[in-house]
Amino acid sequence: MAQKASREDFEAFFPTLINDLSEQVSTTKLPANALKWFQDSLKHNTANGKLNRGLSVLDTASILLSRPLNETEYTHLATLGWLTELLQAFFLVSDDIMDSSHTRRGAPCWFRLPDVGMIAINDAFMLESSIYILLKKYFRDHPKYIDFVELFHEVSFLTEVGQLCDLLTAPEEKVDLGNFSYEKSKFIMVYKTAYYSFHLPVALALLYLQLATPGNLKQSHDILIPTGVYFQVQDDYLDVYGSPEQIGKIGTDIQDNKCGWAINEALPLCDANQRRILEDNYGQKDKEKEKKVKAVFEELHLKQRYLDFEEKEVTRIRDRIAHVDDSEGLKSAVFESFLNKIYRRSK
C-alpha cells in the first residue's frame, strides 16, 4: 500500500545533500567563510518552504508502486525531490531580485539580508549548479541519467521562457494595461509555474522507476499543466485577497504591475470609469492606489468569479483524471493527490 511521504523524514535527509555539496566544493579549497555562506544559502533558500514539489516526487513513486518505498528507493527519490526544491530555490532567489521583493516565506528575501545584496545572483547560480553535481553523484549509473539531466535543463529553459514573457509584458517601470491579455497571462502560468511545479515531479518519478513512456508522459502533461494553471490562478487570487499570515509573504502583484489573473479577469468587465481607475493606479508603488484597484475588483465581483472558475476548472481536471489509462503505467491517484493538495487552499 502506498504511503504518504513524511515532511519530517524528508527534511532530515537534506543535511546529507548539504554535506555532499560541501565535500564537492571543498575540493576547490574554498575559504571557510565562503563555504559557510554557501551552506547558509542552501538552508535559507531551499529548506524553508512548503516542500510540496519535492514531497510529490516521493508520493508519486509510492502511489505508482502501490507500496512504501524501500531504503534505496527513498534515498534516490528524496534526492530527486530535493533537486526539485533546489530548482525552485534558484528561481525564487532570482525572481525576488528581478521583482525587488521584500519578503519570501514569511522572512526577508535572501538578497535583502544584511551583507547579501547582489551576491545573491551568484548564490542563485550555485543553487542551480548543485542540481547537476548531485545528479552525477547519485544517478550517473542509472539507465535514465541523461534523461534526468535533459529534463532539468528543459524545464529550466521553459520556466525561464515564462519569466521572460512576464518581464517583457509587465515591466515595473512602464505600466501599459493595453499590453495585457488573458492569453499572455496563461502563457506565463503554463511556462513559469506549471512545468516545474507539476510536470517535473511526476516525470522524475516515472523516469526513476523506468515507467516513463511517450504515452504516459503525454497523459501526465495533459492533466498536470492545467492543474498548474489552476494553482497559479489561485496564487494570483491569494496575492490580492490572502493575508500575509496566510500566504507567507506580502502580496505585491498589483503594485508590481503583474500580468496576473485578477487584472486580466477585470479588464474585459470594466466600464470606462473603472478602466481609467485601473490605468491610473495599477502598477504603482502606493498603497492608497492599490486600494483603489482593489475597490474596482470588488465592484466587478472578482472573488465570486474566482470561486466559479475554481469549481469549473476542478471539474474539468477531474474529468481528465477519470480517463487516465492505467495500462500506460499511470494511476489516477497520482493526479488526485496533486489536486487534493491545492483544491480550495488558503495559503
PDB file of C-alpha atoms in Angstrom, residues 41-292:
ATOM      1  CA  SER A  41      22.275  29.921   1.225  1.00  0.00           C
ATOM      2  CA  LEU A  42      21.261  26.289   0.752  1.00  0.00           C
ATOM      3  CA  LYS A  43      19.457  26.195   4.085  1.00  0.00           C
ATOM      4  CA  HIS A  44      17.756  29.594   3.821  1.00  0.00           C
ATOM      5  CA  ASN A  45      16.593  29.290   0.224  1.00  0.00           C
ATOM      6  CA  THR A  46      15.834  25.601  -0.128  1.00  0.00           C
ATOM      7  CA  ALA A  47      14.637  24.191   3.176  1.00  0.00           C
ATOM      8  CA  ASN A  48      12.145  26.774   4.421  1.00  0.00           C
ATOM      9  CA  GLY A  49       9.246  26.334   2.008  1.00  0.00           C
ATOM     10  CA  LYS A  50       6.212  24.085   1.883  1.00  0.00           C
ATOM     11  CA  LEU A  51       8.324  21.395   0.121  1.00  0.00           C
ATOM     12  CA  ASN A  52       5.271  20.211  -1.825  1.00  0.00           C
ATOM     13  CA  ARG A  53       7.217  19.803  -5.074  1.00  0.00           C
ATOM     14  CA  GLY A  54       9.888  17.633  -3.523  1.00  0.00           C
ATOM     15  CA  LEU A  55       7.478  15.545  -1.485  1.00  0.00           C
ATOM     16  CA  SER A  56       5.409  14.979  -4.629  1.00  0.00           C
ATOM     17  CA  VAL A  57       8.289  13.020  -6.187  1.00  0.00           C
ATOM     18  CA  LEU A  58       8.200  10.566  -3.266  1.00  0.00           C
ATOM     19  CA  ASP A  59       4.405  10.409  -3.098  1.00  0.00           C
ATOM     20  CA  THR A  60       4.108   9.802  -6.840  1.00  0.00           C
ATOM     21  CA  ALA A  61       6.585   6.927  -6.770  1.00  0.00           C
ATOM     22  CA  SER A  62       4.890   5.318  -3.777  1.00  0.00           C
ATOM     23  CA  ILE A  63       1.500   5.544  -5.485  1.00  0.00           C
ATOM     24  CA  LEU A  64       2.860   4.067  -8.714  1.00  0.00           C
ATOM     25  CA  LEU A  65       4.463   1.170  -6.806  1.00  0.00           C
ATOM     26  CA  SER A  66       1.382   0.661  -4.563  1.00  0.00           C
ATOM     27  CA  ARG A  67       3.697   0.220  -1.582  1.00  0.00           C
ATOM     28  CA  PRO A  68       6.042   2.143   0.710  1.00  0.00           C
ATOM     29  CA  LEU A  69       9.487   2.841  -0.685  1.00  0.00           C
ATOM     30  CA  ASN A  70      12.448   0.724   0.365  1.00  0.00           C
ATOM     31  CA  GLU A  71      15.593   2.383   1.750  1.00  0.00           C
ATOM     32  CA  THR A  72      17.417   2.705  -1.570  1.00  0.00           C
ATOM     33  CA  GLU A  73      14.338   3.993  -3.360  1.00  0.00           C
ATOM     34  CA  TYR A  74      13.729   6.534  -0.614  1.00  0.00           C
ATOM     35  CA  THR A  75      17.310   7.813  -0.753  1.00  0.00           C
ATOM     36  CA  HIS A  76      17.196   8.249  -4.526  1.00  0.00           C
ATOM     37  CA  LEU A  77      13.699   9.690  -4.741  1.00  0.00           C
ATOM     38  CA  ALA A  78      14.263  12.035  -1.792  1.00  0.00           C
ATOM     39  CA  THR A  79      17.364  13.258  -3.616  1.00  0.00           C
ATOM     40  CA  LEU A  80      15.308  13.905  -6.747  1.00  0.00           C
ATOM     41  CA  GLY A  81      12.753  15.668  -4.570  1.00  0.00           C
ATOM     42  CA  TRP A  82      15.401  17.965  -3.132  1.00  0.00           C
ATOM     43  CA  LEU A  83      16.772  18.640  -6.607  1.00  0.00           C
ATOM     44  CA  THR A  84      13.287  19.885  -7.480  1.00  0.00           C
ATOM     45  CA  GLU A  85      13.409  22.123  -4.409  1.00  0.00           C
ATOM     46  CA  LEU A  86      16.867  23.385  -5.437  1.00  0.00           C
ATOM     47  CA  LEU A  87      15.426  24.341  -8.819  1.00  0.00           C
ATOM     48  CA  GLN A  88      12.618  26.165  -7.031  1.00  0.00           C
ATOM     49  CA  ALA A  89      15.158  27.943  -4.820  1.00  0.00           C
ATOM     50  CA  PHE A  90      17.158  29.057  -7.873  1.00  0.00           C
ATOM     51  CA  PHE A  91      14.030  30.508  -9.465  1.00  0.00           C
ATOM     52  CA  LEU A  92      12.814  32.246  -6.299  1.00  0.00           C
ATOM     53  CA  VAL A  93      16.115  33.903  -5.414  1.00  0.00           C
ATOM     54  CA  SER A  94      16.359  35.201  -8.983  1.00  0.00           C
ATOM     55  CA  ASP A  95      12.702  36.221  -9.175  1.00  0.00           C
ATOM     56  CA  ASP A  96      12.849  38.144  -5.902  1.00  0.00           C
ATOM     57  CA  ILE A  97      15.780  40.195  -7.200  1.00  0.00           C
ATOM     58  CA  MET A  98      14.044  40.918 -10.514  1.00  0.00           C
ATOM     59  CA  ASP A  99      10.825  41.900  -8.717  1.00  0.00           C
ATOM     60  CA  SER A 100      12.575  43.860  -5.942  1.00  0.00           C
ATOM     61  CA  SER A 101      10.515  41.793  -3.482  1.00  0.00           C
ATOM     62  CA  HIS A 102      10.812  42.232   0.273  1.00  0.00           C
ATOM     63  CA  THR A 103       9.530  39.010   1.840  1.00  0.00           C
ATOM     64  CA  ARG A 104       9.522  35.356   0.940  1.00  0.00           C
ATOM     65  CA  ARG A 105       8.074  32.548   3.064  1.00  0.00           C
ATOM     66  CA  GLY A 106       7.398  34.968   5.908  1.00  0.00           C
ATOM     67  CA  ALA A 107      11.012  36.183   6.101  1.00  0.00           C
ATOM     68  CA  PRO A 108      13.132  38.762   4.277  1.00  0.00           C
ATOM     69  CA  CYS A 109      14.195  37.745   0.787  1.00  0.00           C
ATOM     70  CA  TRP A 110      17.733  36.371   0.651  1.00  0.00           C
ATOM     71  CA  PHE A 111      19.097  39.385  -1.218  1.00  0.00           C
ATOM     72  CA  ARG A 112      17.560  41.696   1.404  1.00  0.00           C
ATOM     73  CA  LEU A 113      19.590  40.165   4.232  1.00  0.00           C
ATOM     74  CA  PRO A 114      22.493  42.209   5.636  1.00  0.00           C
ATOM     75  CA  ASP A 115      25.669  41.824   3.548  1.00  0.00           C
ATOM     76  CA  VAL A 116      23.973  39.664   0.872  1.00  0.00           C
ATOM     77  CA  GLY A 117      22.678  42.110  -1.737  1.00  0.00           C
ATOM     78  CA  MET A 118      23.635  41.235  -5.301  1.00  0.00           C
ATOM     79  CA  ILE A 119      25.867  38.382  -4.165  1.00  0.00           C
ATOM     80  CA  ALA A 120      22.516  36.585  -4.299  1.00  0.00           C
ATOM     81  CA  ILE A 121      22.839  36.436  -8.090  1.00  0.00           C
ATOM     82  CA  ASN A 122      25.872  34.167  -7.784  1.00  0.00           C
ATOM     83  CA  ASP A 123      24.133  32.244  -4.988  1.00  0.00           C
ATOM     84  CA  ALA A 124      21.258  31.550  -7.388  1.00  0.00           C
ATOM     85  CA  PHE A 125      23.708  30.188  -9.975  1.00  0.00           C
ATOM     86  CA  MET A 126      25.222  27.898  -7.336  1.00  0.00           C
ATOM     87  CA  LEU A 127      21.810  26.604  -6.320  1.00  0.00           C
ATOM     88  CA  GLU A 128      21.142  25.619  -9.929  1.00  0.00           C
ATOM     89  CA  SER A 129      24.583  24.070 -10.433  1.00  0.00           C
ATOM     90  CA  SER A 130      24.104  21.990  -7.288  1.00  0.00           C
ATOM     91  CA  ILE A 131      21.370  20.057  -9.107  1.00  0.00           C
ATOM     92  CA  TYR A 132      23.834  18.659 -11.611  1.00  0.00           C
ATOM     93  CA  ILE A 133      26.538  17.930  -9.031  1.00  0.00           C
ATOM     94  CA  LEU A 134      24.067  15.769  -7.094  1.00  0.00           C
ATOM     95  CA  LEU A 135      22.599  14.166 -10.216  1.00  0.00           C
ATOM     96  CA  LYS A 136      26.069  12.981 -11.171  1.00  0.00           C
ATOM     97  CA  LYS A 137      26.837  11.668  -7.671  1.00  0.00           C
ATOM     98  CA  TYR A 138      23.617   9.691  -7.227  1.00  0.00           C
ATOM     99  CA  PHE A 139      22.414   8.808 -10.735  1.00  0.00           C
ATOM    100  CA  ARG A 140      25.367   8.541 -13.099  1.00  0.00           C
ATOM    101  CA  ASP A 141      24.839   4.758 -13.295  1.00  0.00           C
ATOM    102  CA  HIS A 142      21.047   4.962 -13.544  1.00  0.00           C
ATOM    103  CA  PRO A 143      19.732   3.971 -17.014  1.00  0.00           C
ATOM    104  CA  LYS A 144      17.834   7.279 -17.197  1.00  0.00           C
ATOM    105  CA  TYR A 145      20.683   9.549 -16.065  1.00  0.00           C
ATOM    106  CA  ILE A 146      20.823  11.559 -19.279  1.00  0.00           C
ATOM    107  CA  ASP A 147      17.016  11.820 -19.258  1.00  0.00           C
ATOM    108  CA  PHE A 148      17.189  13.362 -15.765  1.00  0.00           C
ATOM    109  CA  VAL A 149      19.778  15.873 -16.941  1.00  0.00           C
ATOM    110  CA  GLU A 150      17.807  16.762 -20.065  1.00  0.00           C
ATOM    111  CA  LEU A 151      14.546  17.049 -18.116  1.00  0.00           C
ATOM    112  CA  PHE A 152      16.026  19.536 -15.641  1.00  0.00           C
ATOM    113  CA  HIS A 153      17.590  21.545 -18.478  1.00  0.00           C
ATOM    114  CA  GLU A 154      14.347  21.546 -20.472  1.00  0.00           C
ATOM    115  CA  VAL A 155      12.139  22.514 -17.535  1.00  0.00           C
ATOM    116  CA  SER A 156      14.594  25.251 -16.516  1.00  0.00           C
ATOM    117  CA  PHE A 157      14.509  26.686 -20.029  1.00  0.00           C
ATOM    118  CA  LEU A 158      10.714  26.572 -20.259  1.00  0.00           C
ATOM    119  CA  THR A 159      10.408  28.303 -16.875  1.00  0.00           C
ATOM    120  CA  GLU A 160      12.844  30.996 -17.993  1.00  0.00           C
ATOM    121  CA  VAL A 161      10.808  31.463 -21.191  1.00  0.00           C
ATOM    122  CA  GLY A 162       7.767  32.088 -18.983  1.00  0.00           C
ATOM    123  CA  GLN A 163       9.736  34.546 -16.862  1.00  0.00           C
ATOM    124  CA  LEU A 164      10.898  36.393 -19.991  1.00  0.00           C
ATOM    125  CA  CYS A 165       7.309  36.812 -21.183  1.00  0.00           C
ATOM    126  CA  ASP A 166       6.329  38.007 -17.711  1.00  0.00           C
ATOM    127  CA  LEU A 167       9.122  40.592 -17.547  1.00  0.00           C
ATOM    128  CA  LEU A 168       8.522  41.927 -21.062  1.00  0.00           C
ATOM    129  CA  THR A 169       4.743  42.014 -20.745  1.00  0.00           C
ATOM    130  CA  ALA A 170       4.696  43.832 -17.422  1.00  0.00           C
ATOM    131  CA  PRO A 171       7.900  45.766 -16.682  1.00  0.00           C
ATOM    132  CA  GLU A 172       7.584  47.523 -13.339  1.00  0.00           C
ATOM    133  CA  GLU A 173       8.769  50.857 -14.696  1.00  0.00           C
ATOM    134  CA  LYS A 174       6.286  51.012 -17.591  1.00  0.00           C
ATOM    135  CA  VAL A 175       2.601  50.313 -16.948  1.00  0.00           C
ATOM    136  CA  ASP A 176       0.619  49.575 -20.114  1.00  0.00           C
ATOM    137  CA  LEU A 177      -2.565  47.639 -19.478  1.00  0.00           C
ATOM    138  CA  GLY A 178      -3.108  47.514 -23.236  1.00  0.00           C
ATOM    139  CA  ASN A 179      -0.185  45.095 -23.345  1.00  0.00           C
ATOM    140  CA  PHE A 180      -2.025  42.656 -21.074  1.00  0.00           C
ATOM    141  CA  SER A 181      -4.213  39.794 -22.226  1.00  0.00           C
ATOM    142  CA  TYR A 182      -5.546  36.570 -20.785  1.00  0.00           C
ATOM    143  CA  GLU A 183      -3.557  34.671 -23.439  1.00  0.00           C
ATOM    144  CA  LYS A 184      -0.281  36.192 -22.220  1.00  0.00           C
ATOM    145  CA  SER A 185      -1.276  35.585 -18.627  1.00  0.00           C
ATOM    146  CA  LYS A 186      -1.981  31.914 -19.335  1.00  0.00           C
ATOM    147  CA  PHE A 187       1.302  31.549 -21.236  1.00  0.00           C
ATOM    148  CA  ILE A 188       3.151  32.858 -18.184  1.00  0.00           C
ATOM    149  CA  MET A 189       1.231  30.499 -15.894  1.00  0.00           C
ATOM    150  CA  VAL A 190       1.996  27.467 -18.050  1.00  0.00           C
ATOM    151  CA  TYR A 191       5.674  28.110 -18.594  1.00  0.00           C
ATOM    152  CA  LYS A 192       6.684  29.949 -15.437  1.00  0.00           C
ATOM    153  CA  THR A 193       4.862  27.662 -12.997  1.00  0.00           C
ATOM    154  CA  ALA A 194       3.166  24.542 -14.318  1.00  0.00           C
ATOM    155  CA  TYR A 195       6.127  22.727 -15.833  1.00  0.00           C
ATOM    156  CA  TYR A 196       8.480  22.786 -12.871  1.00  0.00           C
ATOM    157  CA  SER A 197       5.841  22.662 -10.133  1.00  0.00           C
ATOM    158  CA  PHE A 198       3.607  19.899 -11.507  1.00  0.00           C
ATOM    159  CA  HIS A 199       5.006  18.135 -14.556  1.00  0.00           C
ATOM    160  CA  LEU A 200       8.573  17.791 -13.261  1.00  0.00           C
ATOM    161  CA  PRO A 201       7.913  15.787 -10.033  1.00  0.00           C
ATOM    162  CA  VAL A 202       5.812  13.168 -11.834  1.00  0.00           C
ATOM    163  CA  ALA A 203       8.191  12.902 -14.785  1.00  0.00           C
ATOM    164  CA  LEU A 204      11.104  12.355 -12.370  1.00  0.00           C
ATOM    165  CA  ALA A 205       9.260   9.547 -10.564  1.00  0.00           C
ATOM    166  CA  LEU A 206       8.301   7.884 -13.847  1.00  0.00           C
ATOM    167  CA  LEU A 207      11.877   8.085 -15.106  1.00  0.00           C
ATOM    168  CA  TYR A 208      13.397   6.774 -11.878  1.00  0.00           C
ATOM    169  CA  LEU A 209      11.033   3.771 -11.819  1.00  0.00           C
ATOM    170  CA  GLN A 210      11.653   3.276 -15.573  1.00  0.00           C
ATOM    171  CA  LEU A 211       7.944   3.546 -16.260  1.00  0.00           C
ATOM    172  CA  ALA A 212       8.131   6.613 -18.497  1.00  0.00           C
ATOM    173  CA  THR A 213       6.678   6.182 -21.983  1.00  0.00           C
ATOM    174  CA  PRO A 214       5.671   8.777 -24.577  1.00  0.00           C
ATOM    175  CA  GLY A 215       2.053   7.882 -23.839  1.00  0.00           C
ATOM    176  CA  ASN A 216       2.065   8.274 -20.070  1.00  0.00           C
ATOM    177  CA  LEU A 217       4.245  11.372 -20.192  1.00  0.00           C
ATOM    178  CA  LYS A 218       1.666  12.948 -22.515  1.00  0.00           C
ATOM    179  CA  GLN A 219      -1.206  11.877 -20.252  1.00  0.00           C
ATOM    180  CA  SER A 220       0.621  13.399 -17.292  1.00  0.00           C
ATOM    181  CA  HIS A 221       1.326  16.582 -19.209  1.00  0.00           C
ATOM    182  CA  ASP A 222      -2.297  16.979 -20.306  1.00  0.00           C
ATOM    183  CA  ILE A 223      -3.529  16.766 -16.709  1.00  0.00           C
ATOM    184  CA  LEU A 224      -0.724  18.452 -14.807  1.00  0.00           C
ATOM    185  CA  ILE A 225      -0.297  21.556 -16.958  1.00  0.00           C
ATOM    186  CA  PRO A 226      -3.965  22.615 -16.473  1.00  0.00           C
ATOM    187  CA  THR A 227      -3.566  21.747 -12.779  1.00  0.00           C
ATOM    188  CA  GLY A 228      -0.553  24.056 -12.671  1.00  0.00           C
ATOM    189  CA  VAL A 229      -2.518  26.855 -14.330  1.00  0.00           C
ATOM    190  CA  TYR A 230      -5.293  26.406 -11.761  1.00  0.00           C
ATOM    191  CA  PHE A 231      -2.665  26.570  -9.000  1.00  0.00           C
ATOM    192  CA  GLN A 232      -1.220  29.804 -10.383  1.00  0.00           C
ATOM    193  CA  VAL A 233      -4.666  31.404 -10.707  1.00  0.00           C
ATOM    194  CA  GLN A 234      -5.121  30.509  -7.032  1.00  0.00           C
ATOM    195  CA  ASP A 235      -1.770  32.085  -6.242  1.00  0.00           C
ATOM    196  CA  ASP A 236      -2.725  35.275  -8.095  1.00  0.00           C
ATOM    197  CA  TYR A 237      -6.069  35.367  -6.265  1.00  0.00           C
ATOM    198  CA  LEU A 238      -4.399  34.866  -2.875  1.00  0.00           C
ATOM    199  CA  ASP A 239      -1.855  37.586  -3.651  1.00  0.00           C
ATOM    200  CA  VAL A 240      -4.770  40.035  -3.853  1.00  0.00           C
ATOM    201  CA  TYR A 241      -7.097  38.595  -1.223  1.00  0.00           C
ATOM    202  CA  GLY A 242      -4.932  36.494   1.112  1.00  0.00           C
ATOM    203  CA  SER A 243      -3.334  37.876   4.272  1.00  0.00           C
ATOM    204  CA  PRO A 244       0.469  37.820   4.742  1.00  0.00           C
ATOM    205  CA  GLU A 245      -0.086  35.392   7.634  1.00  0.00           C
ATOM    206  CA  GLN A 246      -1.837  33.016   5.246  1.00  0.00           C
ATOM    207  CA  ILE A 247       0.452  33.146   2.244  1.00  0.00           C
ATOM    208  CA  GLY A 248       3.813  33.817   3.927  1.00  0.00           C
ATOM    209  CA  LYS A 249       4.542  36.991   2.002  1.00  0.00           C
ATOM    210  CA  ILE A 250       3.166  40.453   1.366  1.00  0.00           C
ATOM    211  CA  GLY A 251       1.061  40.404  -1.795  1.00  0.00           C
ATOM    212  CA  THR A 252       2.646  42.784  -4.312  1.00  0.00           C
ATOM    213  CA  ASP A 253       1.182  41.816  -7.698  1.00  0.00           C
ATOM    214  CA  ILE A 254      -0.896  44.995  -8.037  1.00  0.00           C
ATOM    215  CA  GLN A 255       1.958  47.316  -7.114  1.00  0.00           C
ATOM    216  CA  ASP A 256       4.428  45.279  -9.210  1.00  0.00           C
ATOM    217  CA  ASN A 257       2.343  45.595 -12.396  1.00  0.00           C
ATOM    218  CA  LYS A 258       1.925  41.830 -12.697  1.00  0.00           C
ATOM    219  CA  CYS A 259       0.099  40.379 -15.697  1.00  0.00           C
ATOM    220  CA  GLY A 260      -1.857  38.030 -13.441  1.00  0.00           C
ATOM    221  CA  TRP A 261      -5.306  36.509 -13.253  1.00  0.00           C
ATOM    222  CA  ALA A 262      -7.052  39.327 -11.367  1.00  0.00           C
ATOM    223  CA  ILE A 263      -6.202  42.212 -13.700  1.00  0.00           C
ATOM    224  CA  ASN A 264      -6.872  40.146 -16.818  1.00  0.00           C
ATOM    225  CA  GLU A 265     -10.187  38.998 -15.403  1.00  0.00           C
ATOM    226  CA  ALA A 266     -11.103  42.593 -14.585  1.00  0.00           C
ATOM    227  CA  LEU A 267     -10.136  44.426 -17.789  1.00  0.00           C
ATOM    228  CA  PRO A 268     -12.824  42.989 -20.121  1.00  0.00           C
ATOM    229  CA  LEU A 269     -15.503  43.685 -17.482  1.00  0.00           C
ATOM    230  CA  CYS A 270     -14.666  47.350 -16.849  1.00  0.00           C
ATOM    231  CA  ASP A 271     -16.716  50.336 -17.848  1.00  0.00           C
ATOM    232  CA  ALA A 272     -14.828  53.458 -18.988  1.00  0.00           C
ATOM    233  CA  ASN A 273     -14.526  54.902 -15.492  1.00  0.00           C
ATOM    234  CA  GLN A 274     -13.300  51.664 -13.934  1.00  0.00           C
ATOM    235  CA  ARG A 275     -10.774  51.240 -16.748  1.00  0.00           C
ATOM    236  CA  ARG A 276      -9.480  54.740 -16.096  1.00  0.00           C
ATOM    237  CA  ILE A 277      -9.073  53.985 -12.383  1.00  0.00           C
ATOM    238  CA  LEU A 278      -7.091  50.839 -13.160  1.00  0.00           C
ATOM    239  CA  GLU A 279      -4.885  52.637 -15.676  1.00  0.00           C
ATOM    240  CA  ASP A 280      -4.181  55.444 -13.209  1.00  0.00           C
ATOM    241  CA  ASN A 281      -3.477  53.235 -10.208  1.00  0.00           C
ATOM    242  CA  TYR A 282      -2.305  49.759 -11.285  1.00  0.00           C
ATOM    243  CA  GLY A 283       1.428  49.070 -11.054  1.00  0.00           C
ATOM    244  CA  GLN A 284       2.128  51.975  -8.679  1.00  0.00           C
ATOM    245  CA  LYS A 285       4.207  51.638  -5.504  1.00  0.00           C
ATOM    246  CA  ASP A 286       1.472  53.257  -3.464  1.00  0.00           C
ATOM    247  CA  LYS A 287      -0.823  51.513  -1.004  1.00  0.00           C
ATOM    248  CA  GLU A 288      -3.618  54.050  -1.493  1.00  0.00           C
ATOM    249  CA  LYS A 289      -3.572  53.436  -5.240  1.00  0.00           C
ATOM    250  CA  GLU A 290      -3.531  49.710  -4.581  1.00  0.00           C
ATOM    251  CA  LYS A 291      -6.713  50.154  -2.520  1.00  0.00           C
ATOM    252  CA  LYS A 292      -8.383  51.903  -5.462  1.00  0.00           C
TER     253      LYS A 292
END
